[in-house]
Tab-separated table of C-alpha atoms and ligand atoms in Angstrom:
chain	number	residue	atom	x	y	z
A	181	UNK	CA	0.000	0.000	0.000
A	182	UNK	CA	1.276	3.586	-0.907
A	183	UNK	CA	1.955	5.826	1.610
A	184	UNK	CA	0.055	8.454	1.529
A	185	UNK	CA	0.210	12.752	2.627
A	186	UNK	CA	-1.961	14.230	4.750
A	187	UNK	CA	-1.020	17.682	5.337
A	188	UNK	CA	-3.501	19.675	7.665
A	189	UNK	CA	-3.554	23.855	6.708
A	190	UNK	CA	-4.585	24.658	10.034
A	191	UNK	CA	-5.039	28.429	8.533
A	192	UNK	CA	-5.949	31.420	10.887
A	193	UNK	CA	-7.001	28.750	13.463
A	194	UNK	CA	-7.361	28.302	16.254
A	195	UNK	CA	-7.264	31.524	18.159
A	196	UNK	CA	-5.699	30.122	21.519
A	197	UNK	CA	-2.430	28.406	22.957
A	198	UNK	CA	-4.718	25.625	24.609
A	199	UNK	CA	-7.138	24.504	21.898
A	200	UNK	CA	-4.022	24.185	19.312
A	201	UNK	CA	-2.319	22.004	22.444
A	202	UNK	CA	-5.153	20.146	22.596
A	203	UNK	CA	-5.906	20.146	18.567
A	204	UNK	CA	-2.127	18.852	18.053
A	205	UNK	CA	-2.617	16.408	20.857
A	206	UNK	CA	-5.240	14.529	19.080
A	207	UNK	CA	-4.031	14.683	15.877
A	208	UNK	CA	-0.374	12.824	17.355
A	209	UNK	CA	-2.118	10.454	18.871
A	210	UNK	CA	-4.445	8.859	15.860
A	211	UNK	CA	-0.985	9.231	13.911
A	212	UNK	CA	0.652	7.327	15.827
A	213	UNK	CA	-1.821	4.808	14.968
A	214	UNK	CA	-1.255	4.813	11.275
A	215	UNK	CA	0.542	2.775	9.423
A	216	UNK	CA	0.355	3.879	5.594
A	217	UNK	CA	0.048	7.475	6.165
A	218	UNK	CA	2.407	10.502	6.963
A	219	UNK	CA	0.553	13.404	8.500
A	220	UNK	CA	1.771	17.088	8.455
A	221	UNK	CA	-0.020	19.894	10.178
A	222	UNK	CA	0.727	23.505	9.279
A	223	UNK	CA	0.070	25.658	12.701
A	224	UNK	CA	0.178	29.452	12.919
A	225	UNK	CA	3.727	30.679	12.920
A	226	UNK	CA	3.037	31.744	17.478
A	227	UNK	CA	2.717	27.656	17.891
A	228	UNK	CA	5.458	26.354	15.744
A	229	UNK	CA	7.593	25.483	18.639
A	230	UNK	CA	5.805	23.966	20.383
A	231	UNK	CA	4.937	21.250	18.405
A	232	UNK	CA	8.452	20.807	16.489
A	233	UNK	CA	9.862	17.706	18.056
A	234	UNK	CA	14.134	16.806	18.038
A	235	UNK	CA	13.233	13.158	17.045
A	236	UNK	CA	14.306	12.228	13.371
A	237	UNK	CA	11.327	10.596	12.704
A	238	UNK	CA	8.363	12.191	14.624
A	239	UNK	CA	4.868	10.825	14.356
A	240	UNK	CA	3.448	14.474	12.724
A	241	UNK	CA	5.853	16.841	10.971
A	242	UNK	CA	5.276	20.034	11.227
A	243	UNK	CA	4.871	22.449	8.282
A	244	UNK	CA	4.366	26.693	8.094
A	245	UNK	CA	1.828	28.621	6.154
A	246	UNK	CA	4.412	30.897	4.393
A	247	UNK	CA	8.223	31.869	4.746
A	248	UNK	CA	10.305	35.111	3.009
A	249	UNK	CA	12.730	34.611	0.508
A	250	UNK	CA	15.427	36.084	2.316
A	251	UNK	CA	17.480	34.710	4.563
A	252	UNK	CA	17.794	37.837	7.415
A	253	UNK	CA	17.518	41.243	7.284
A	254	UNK	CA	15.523	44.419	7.299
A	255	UNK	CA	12.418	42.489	6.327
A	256	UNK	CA	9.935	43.548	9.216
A	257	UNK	CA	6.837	40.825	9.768
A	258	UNK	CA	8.861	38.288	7.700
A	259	UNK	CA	9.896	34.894	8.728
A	260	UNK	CA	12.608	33.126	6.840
A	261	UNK	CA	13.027	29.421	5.893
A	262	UNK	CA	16.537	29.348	7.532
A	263	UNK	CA	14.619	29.745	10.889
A	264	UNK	CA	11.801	27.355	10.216
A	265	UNK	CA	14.698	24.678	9.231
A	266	UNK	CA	16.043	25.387	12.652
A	267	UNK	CA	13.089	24.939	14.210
A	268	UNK	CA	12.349	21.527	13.038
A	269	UNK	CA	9.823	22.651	10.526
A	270	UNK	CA	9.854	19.941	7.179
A	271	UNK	CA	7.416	21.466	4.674
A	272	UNK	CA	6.088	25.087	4.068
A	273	UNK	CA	3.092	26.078	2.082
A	274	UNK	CA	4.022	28.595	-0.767
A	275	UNK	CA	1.253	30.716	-2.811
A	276	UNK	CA	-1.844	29.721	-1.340
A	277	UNK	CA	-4.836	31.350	-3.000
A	278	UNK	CA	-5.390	32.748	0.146
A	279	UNK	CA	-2.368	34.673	0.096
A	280	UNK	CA	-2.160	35.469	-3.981
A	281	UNK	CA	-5.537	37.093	-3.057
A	282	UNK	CA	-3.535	39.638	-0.580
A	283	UNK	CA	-1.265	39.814	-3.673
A	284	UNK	CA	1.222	37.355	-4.085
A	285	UNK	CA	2.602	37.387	-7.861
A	286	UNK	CA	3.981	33.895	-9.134
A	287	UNK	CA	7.297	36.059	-9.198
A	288	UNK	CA	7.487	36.334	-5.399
A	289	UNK	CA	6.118	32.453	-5.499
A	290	UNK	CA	9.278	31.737	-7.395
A	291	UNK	CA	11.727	33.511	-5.204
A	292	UNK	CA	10.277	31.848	-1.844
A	293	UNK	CA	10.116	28.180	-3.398
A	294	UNK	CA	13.792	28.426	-4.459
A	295	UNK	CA	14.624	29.930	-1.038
A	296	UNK	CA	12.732	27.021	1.194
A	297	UNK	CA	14.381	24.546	-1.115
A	298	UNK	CA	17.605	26.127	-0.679
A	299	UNK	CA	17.080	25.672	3.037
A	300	UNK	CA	16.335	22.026	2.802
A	301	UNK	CA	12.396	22.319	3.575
A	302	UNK	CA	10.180	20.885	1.217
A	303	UNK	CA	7.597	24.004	-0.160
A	304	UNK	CA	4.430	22.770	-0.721
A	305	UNK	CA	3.612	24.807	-3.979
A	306	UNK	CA	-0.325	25.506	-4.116
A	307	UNK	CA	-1.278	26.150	-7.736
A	308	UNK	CA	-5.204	26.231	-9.153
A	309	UNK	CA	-7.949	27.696	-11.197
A	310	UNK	CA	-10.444	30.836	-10.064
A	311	UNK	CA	-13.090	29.061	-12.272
A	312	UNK	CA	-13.389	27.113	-15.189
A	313	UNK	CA	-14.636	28.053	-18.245
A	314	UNK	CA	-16.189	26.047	-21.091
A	315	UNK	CA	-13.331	26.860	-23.461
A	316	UNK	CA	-10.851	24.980	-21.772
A	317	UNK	CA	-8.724	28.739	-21.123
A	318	UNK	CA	-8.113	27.987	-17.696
A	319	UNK	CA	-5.976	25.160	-18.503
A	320	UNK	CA	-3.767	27.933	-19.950
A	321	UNK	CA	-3.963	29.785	-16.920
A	322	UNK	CA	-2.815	26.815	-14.833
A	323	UNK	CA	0.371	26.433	-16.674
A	324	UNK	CA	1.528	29.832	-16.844
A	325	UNK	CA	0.746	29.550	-13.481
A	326	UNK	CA	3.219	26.156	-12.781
A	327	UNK	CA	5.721	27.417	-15.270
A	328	UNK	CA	5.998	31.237	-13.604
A	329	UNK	CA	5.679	29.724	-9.558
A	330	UNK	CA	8.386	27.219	-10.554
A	331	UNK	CA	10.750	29.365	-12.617
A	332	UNK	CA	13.531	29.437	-9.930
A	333	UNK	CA	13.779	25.825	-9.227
A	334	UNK	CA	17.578	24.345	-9.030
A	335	UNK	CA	17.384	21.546	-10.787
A	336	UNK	CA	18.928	18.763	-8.173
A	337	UNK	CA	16.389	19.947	-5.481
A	338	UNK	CA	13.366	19.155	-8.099
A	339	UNK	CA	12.969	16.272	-6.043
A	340	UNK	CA	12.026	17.945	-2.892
A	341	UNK	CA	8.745	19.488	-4.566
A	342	UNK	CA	5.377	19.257	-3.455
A	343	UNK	CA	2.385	20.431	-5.661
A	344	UNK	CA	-0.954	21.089	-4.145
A	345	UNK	CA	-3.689	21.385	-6.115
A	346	UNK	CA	-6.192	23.592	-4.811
A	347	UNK	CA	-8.259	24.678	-7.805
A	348	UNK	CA	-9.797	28.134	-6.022
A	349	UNK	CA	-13.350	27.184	-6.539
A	350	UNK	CA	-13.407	24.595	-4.652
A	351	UNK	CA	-11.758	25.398	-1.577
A	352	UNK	CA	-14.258	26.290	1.409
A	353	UNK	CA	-16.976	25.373	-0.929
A	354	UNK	CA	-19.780	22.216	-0.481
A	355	UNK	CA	-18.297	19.926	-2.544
A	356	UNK	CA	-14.972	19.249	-3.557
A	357	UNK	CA	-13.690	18.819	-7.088
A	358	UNK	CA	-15.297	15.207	-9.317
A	359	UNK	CA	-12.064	12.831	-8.776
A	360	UNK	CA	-12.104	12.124	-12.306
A	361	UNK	CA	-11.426	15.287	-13.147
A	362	UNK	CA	-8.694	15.548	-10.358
A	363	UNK	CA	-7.427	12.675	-12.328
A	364	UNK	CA	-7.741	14.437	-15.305
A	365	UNK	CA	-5.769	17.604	-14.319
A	366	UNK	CA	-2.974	15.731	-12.028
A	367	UNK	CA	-1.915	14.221	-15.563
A	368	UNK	CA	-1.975	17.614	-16.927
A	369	UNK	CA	-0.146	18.754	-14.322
A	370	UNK	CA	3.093	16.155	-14.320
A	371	UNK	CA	2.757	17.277	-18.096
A	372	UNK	CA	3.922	20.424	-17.444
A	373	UNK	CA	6.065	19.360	-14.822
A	374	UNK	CA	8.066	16.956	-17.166
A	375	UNK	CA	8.387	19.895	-19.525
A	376	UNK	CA	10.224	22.037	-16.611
A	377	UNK	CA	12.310	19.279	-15.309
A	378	UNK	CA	11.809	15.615	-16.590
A	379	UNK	CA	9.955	12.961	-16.688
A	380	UNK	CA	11.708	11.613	-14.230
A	381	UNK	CA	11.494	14.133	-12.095
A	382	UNK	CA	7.807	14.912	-12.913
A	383	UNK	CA	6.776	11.117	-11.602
A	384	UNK	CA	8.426	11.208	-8.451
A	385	UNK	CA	6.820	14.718	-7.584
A	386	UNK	CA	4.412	14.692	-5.087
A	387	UNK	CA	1.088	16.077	-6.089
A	388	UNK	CA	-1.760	17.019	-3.622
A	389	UNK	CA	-5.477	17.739	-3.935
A	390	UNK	CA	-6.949	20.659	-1.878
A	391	UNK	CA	-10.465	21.679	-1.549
A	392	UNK	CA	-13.450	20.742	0.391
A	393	UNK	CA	-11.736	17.603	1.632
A	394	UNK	CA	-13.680	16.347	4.737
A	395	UNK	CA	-14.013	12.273	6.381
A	396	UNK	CA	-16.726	11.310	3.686
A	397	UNK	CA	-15.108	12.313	0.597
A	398	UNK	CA	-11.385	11.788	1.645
A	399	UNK	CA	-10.819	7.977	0.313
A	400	UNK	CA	-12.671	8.466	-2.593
A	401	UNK	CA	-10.512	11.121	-3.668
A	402	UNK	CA	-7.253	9.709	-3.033
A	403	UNK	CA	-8.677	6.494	-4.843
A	404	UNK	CA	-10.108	7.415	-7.589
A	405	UNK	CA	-8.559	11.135	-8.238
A	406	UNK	CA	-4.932	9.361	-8.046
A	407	UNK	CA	-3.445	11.825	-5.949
A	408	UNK	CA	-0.251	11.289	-3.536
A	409	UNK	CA	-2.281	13.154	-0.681
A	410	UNK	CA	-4.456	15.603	0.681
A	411	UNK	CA	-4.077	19.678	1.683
A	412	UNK	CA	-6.805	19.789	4.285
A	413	UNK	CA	-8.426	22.908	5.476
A	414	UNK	CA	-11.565	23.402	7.482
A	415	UNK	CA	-11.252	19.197	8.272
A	416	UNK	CA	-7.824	19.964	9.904
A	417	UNK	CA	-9.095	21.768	13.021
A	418	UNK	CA	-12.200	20.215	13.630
A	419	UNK	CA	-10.966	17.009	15.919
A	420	UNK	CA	-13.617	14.132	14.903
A	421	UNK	CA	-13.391	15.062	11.475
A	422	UNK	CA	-9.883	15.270	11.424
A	423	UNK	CA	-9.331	11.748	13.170
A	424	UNK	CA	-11.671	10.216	11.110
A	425	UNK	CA	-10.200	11.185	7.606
A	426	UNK	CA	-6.920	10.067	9.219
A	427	UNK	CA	-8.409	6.534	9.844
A	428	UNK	CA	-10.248	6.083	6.875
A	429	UNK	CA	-7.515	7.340	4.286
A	430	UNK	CA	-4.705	5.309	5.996
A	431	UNK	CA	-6.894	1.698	4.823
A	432	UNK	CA	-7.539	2.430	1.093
B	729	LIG	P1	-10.845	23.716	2.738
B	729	LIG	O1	-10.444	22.263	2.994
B	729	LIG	O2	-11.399	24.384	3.952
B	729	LIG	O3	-11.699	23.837	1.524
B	729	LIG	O4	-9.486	24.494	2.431
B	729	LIG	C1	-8.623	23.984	1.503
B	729	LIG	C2	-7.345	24.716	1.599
B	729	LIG	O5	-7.289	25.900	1.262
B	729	LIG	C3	-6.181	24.016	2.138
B	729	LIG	O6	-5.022	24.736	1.943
């Protein structure tokens, strides 16, 4: 059985010290449970540290929501991936929607992925449609998209890519994406990959689906919309949801 990613986006969320204890408690113990499954949970940057663990193998990693592209400096409000890496922290979401909304260009996606690879975290690239239209445009959009967000990429740290796919539409909506069109677009997507760096390359990368993902519709997606893993939102702070997807993704 293929292991699989479960990476929780815990977002703005929650808003005190003792429900994330509590949150992060629960979510270390069902992992510790699982056998096929490696979870990742993505706090706010004020609880980082207190969930990074010194073990070489701990039961959750821990990811960020965002890091700078510089390493120190004049850069007020910034945090940078040399820090995170100290920290303990293993992956970092880059270019969420969320944060393109407040204005984040694919050219400032570039510089940060290149910078959290250069530290030796694995960036968990979010890339995705507004909408879709009938004319099949927004395919276009989602390449220039990959190609731009990736443009800095070293070559011999390809390997440390995540994708998430999180096509805008879908995320905090009622239903997630149909999995055979996640299917669909995931092939689309190594496409492009393999045209940036390989074939090779573009199979081993991991590629995640994000949107809407909660206990019920989970399996199916990983299943049938071929996907390495899942970037969970909403699901990823609500404790009997959360433990549930956990248990039910780790058997298919
Ligand atoms: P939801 O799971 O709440 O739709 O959010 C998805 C997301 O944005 C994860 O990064």
């Amino acid at each position: 059985m293929k292991r699989k990613i479960i990476v929780g986006n815990w977002k703005m969320n929650p808003t005190t010290l003792s429900e994330a204890v509590n949150l992060f408690k629960k979510v270390k113990n069902t992992a510790q449970r699982l056998a096929h499954t490696h979870v990742i949970v993505c706090p706010p940057f004020p609880y980082i540290t207190k969930f990074t663990s010194s073990t070489a193998k701990p039961s959750v990693g821990i990811g960020a929501q965002n890091a700078f592209f510089e390493e120190r400096g004049a850069f007020t409000g910034e945090v940078s991936p040399v820090m995170l890496r100290d920290l303990g922290v293993s992956h970092v979401i880059i270019g969420h929607s969320e944060r393109r909304a407040e204005g984040e260009s694919d050219e400032i996606v570039a510089k940060k992925v290149q910078a959290v690879l250069e530290s030796g975290i694995h960036p968990i690239v979010c890339v995705g449609e507004k909408d879709r239209d009938a004319h099949g445009l927004y395919l276009d959009i989602l390449r220039i998209q990959i190609k731009n967000s990736l443009a800095m990429i070293p070559k011999r740290l390809a390997n440390q890519l995540v994708i998430a796919y999180e096509p805008v539409w879908a995320i905090g909506s009622k239903e997630p994406m149909e999995p055979a069109v996640i299917e669909e677009t995931v092939i689309f997507i190594r496409k492009i990959l393999a045209d940036i760096f390989g074939q090779e390359n573009a199979l081993r990368t991991v590629i995640l689906y994000g949107g809407s993902i909660n206990f019920r519709n989970a399996p199916d997606i990983i299943i049938r919309g071929k996907v390495d893993g899942l970037l969970v939102g909403g699901e990823s702070v609500n404790i009997p949801g959360f433990t549930e997807l956990l248990k039910a993704v780790d058997v298919v």
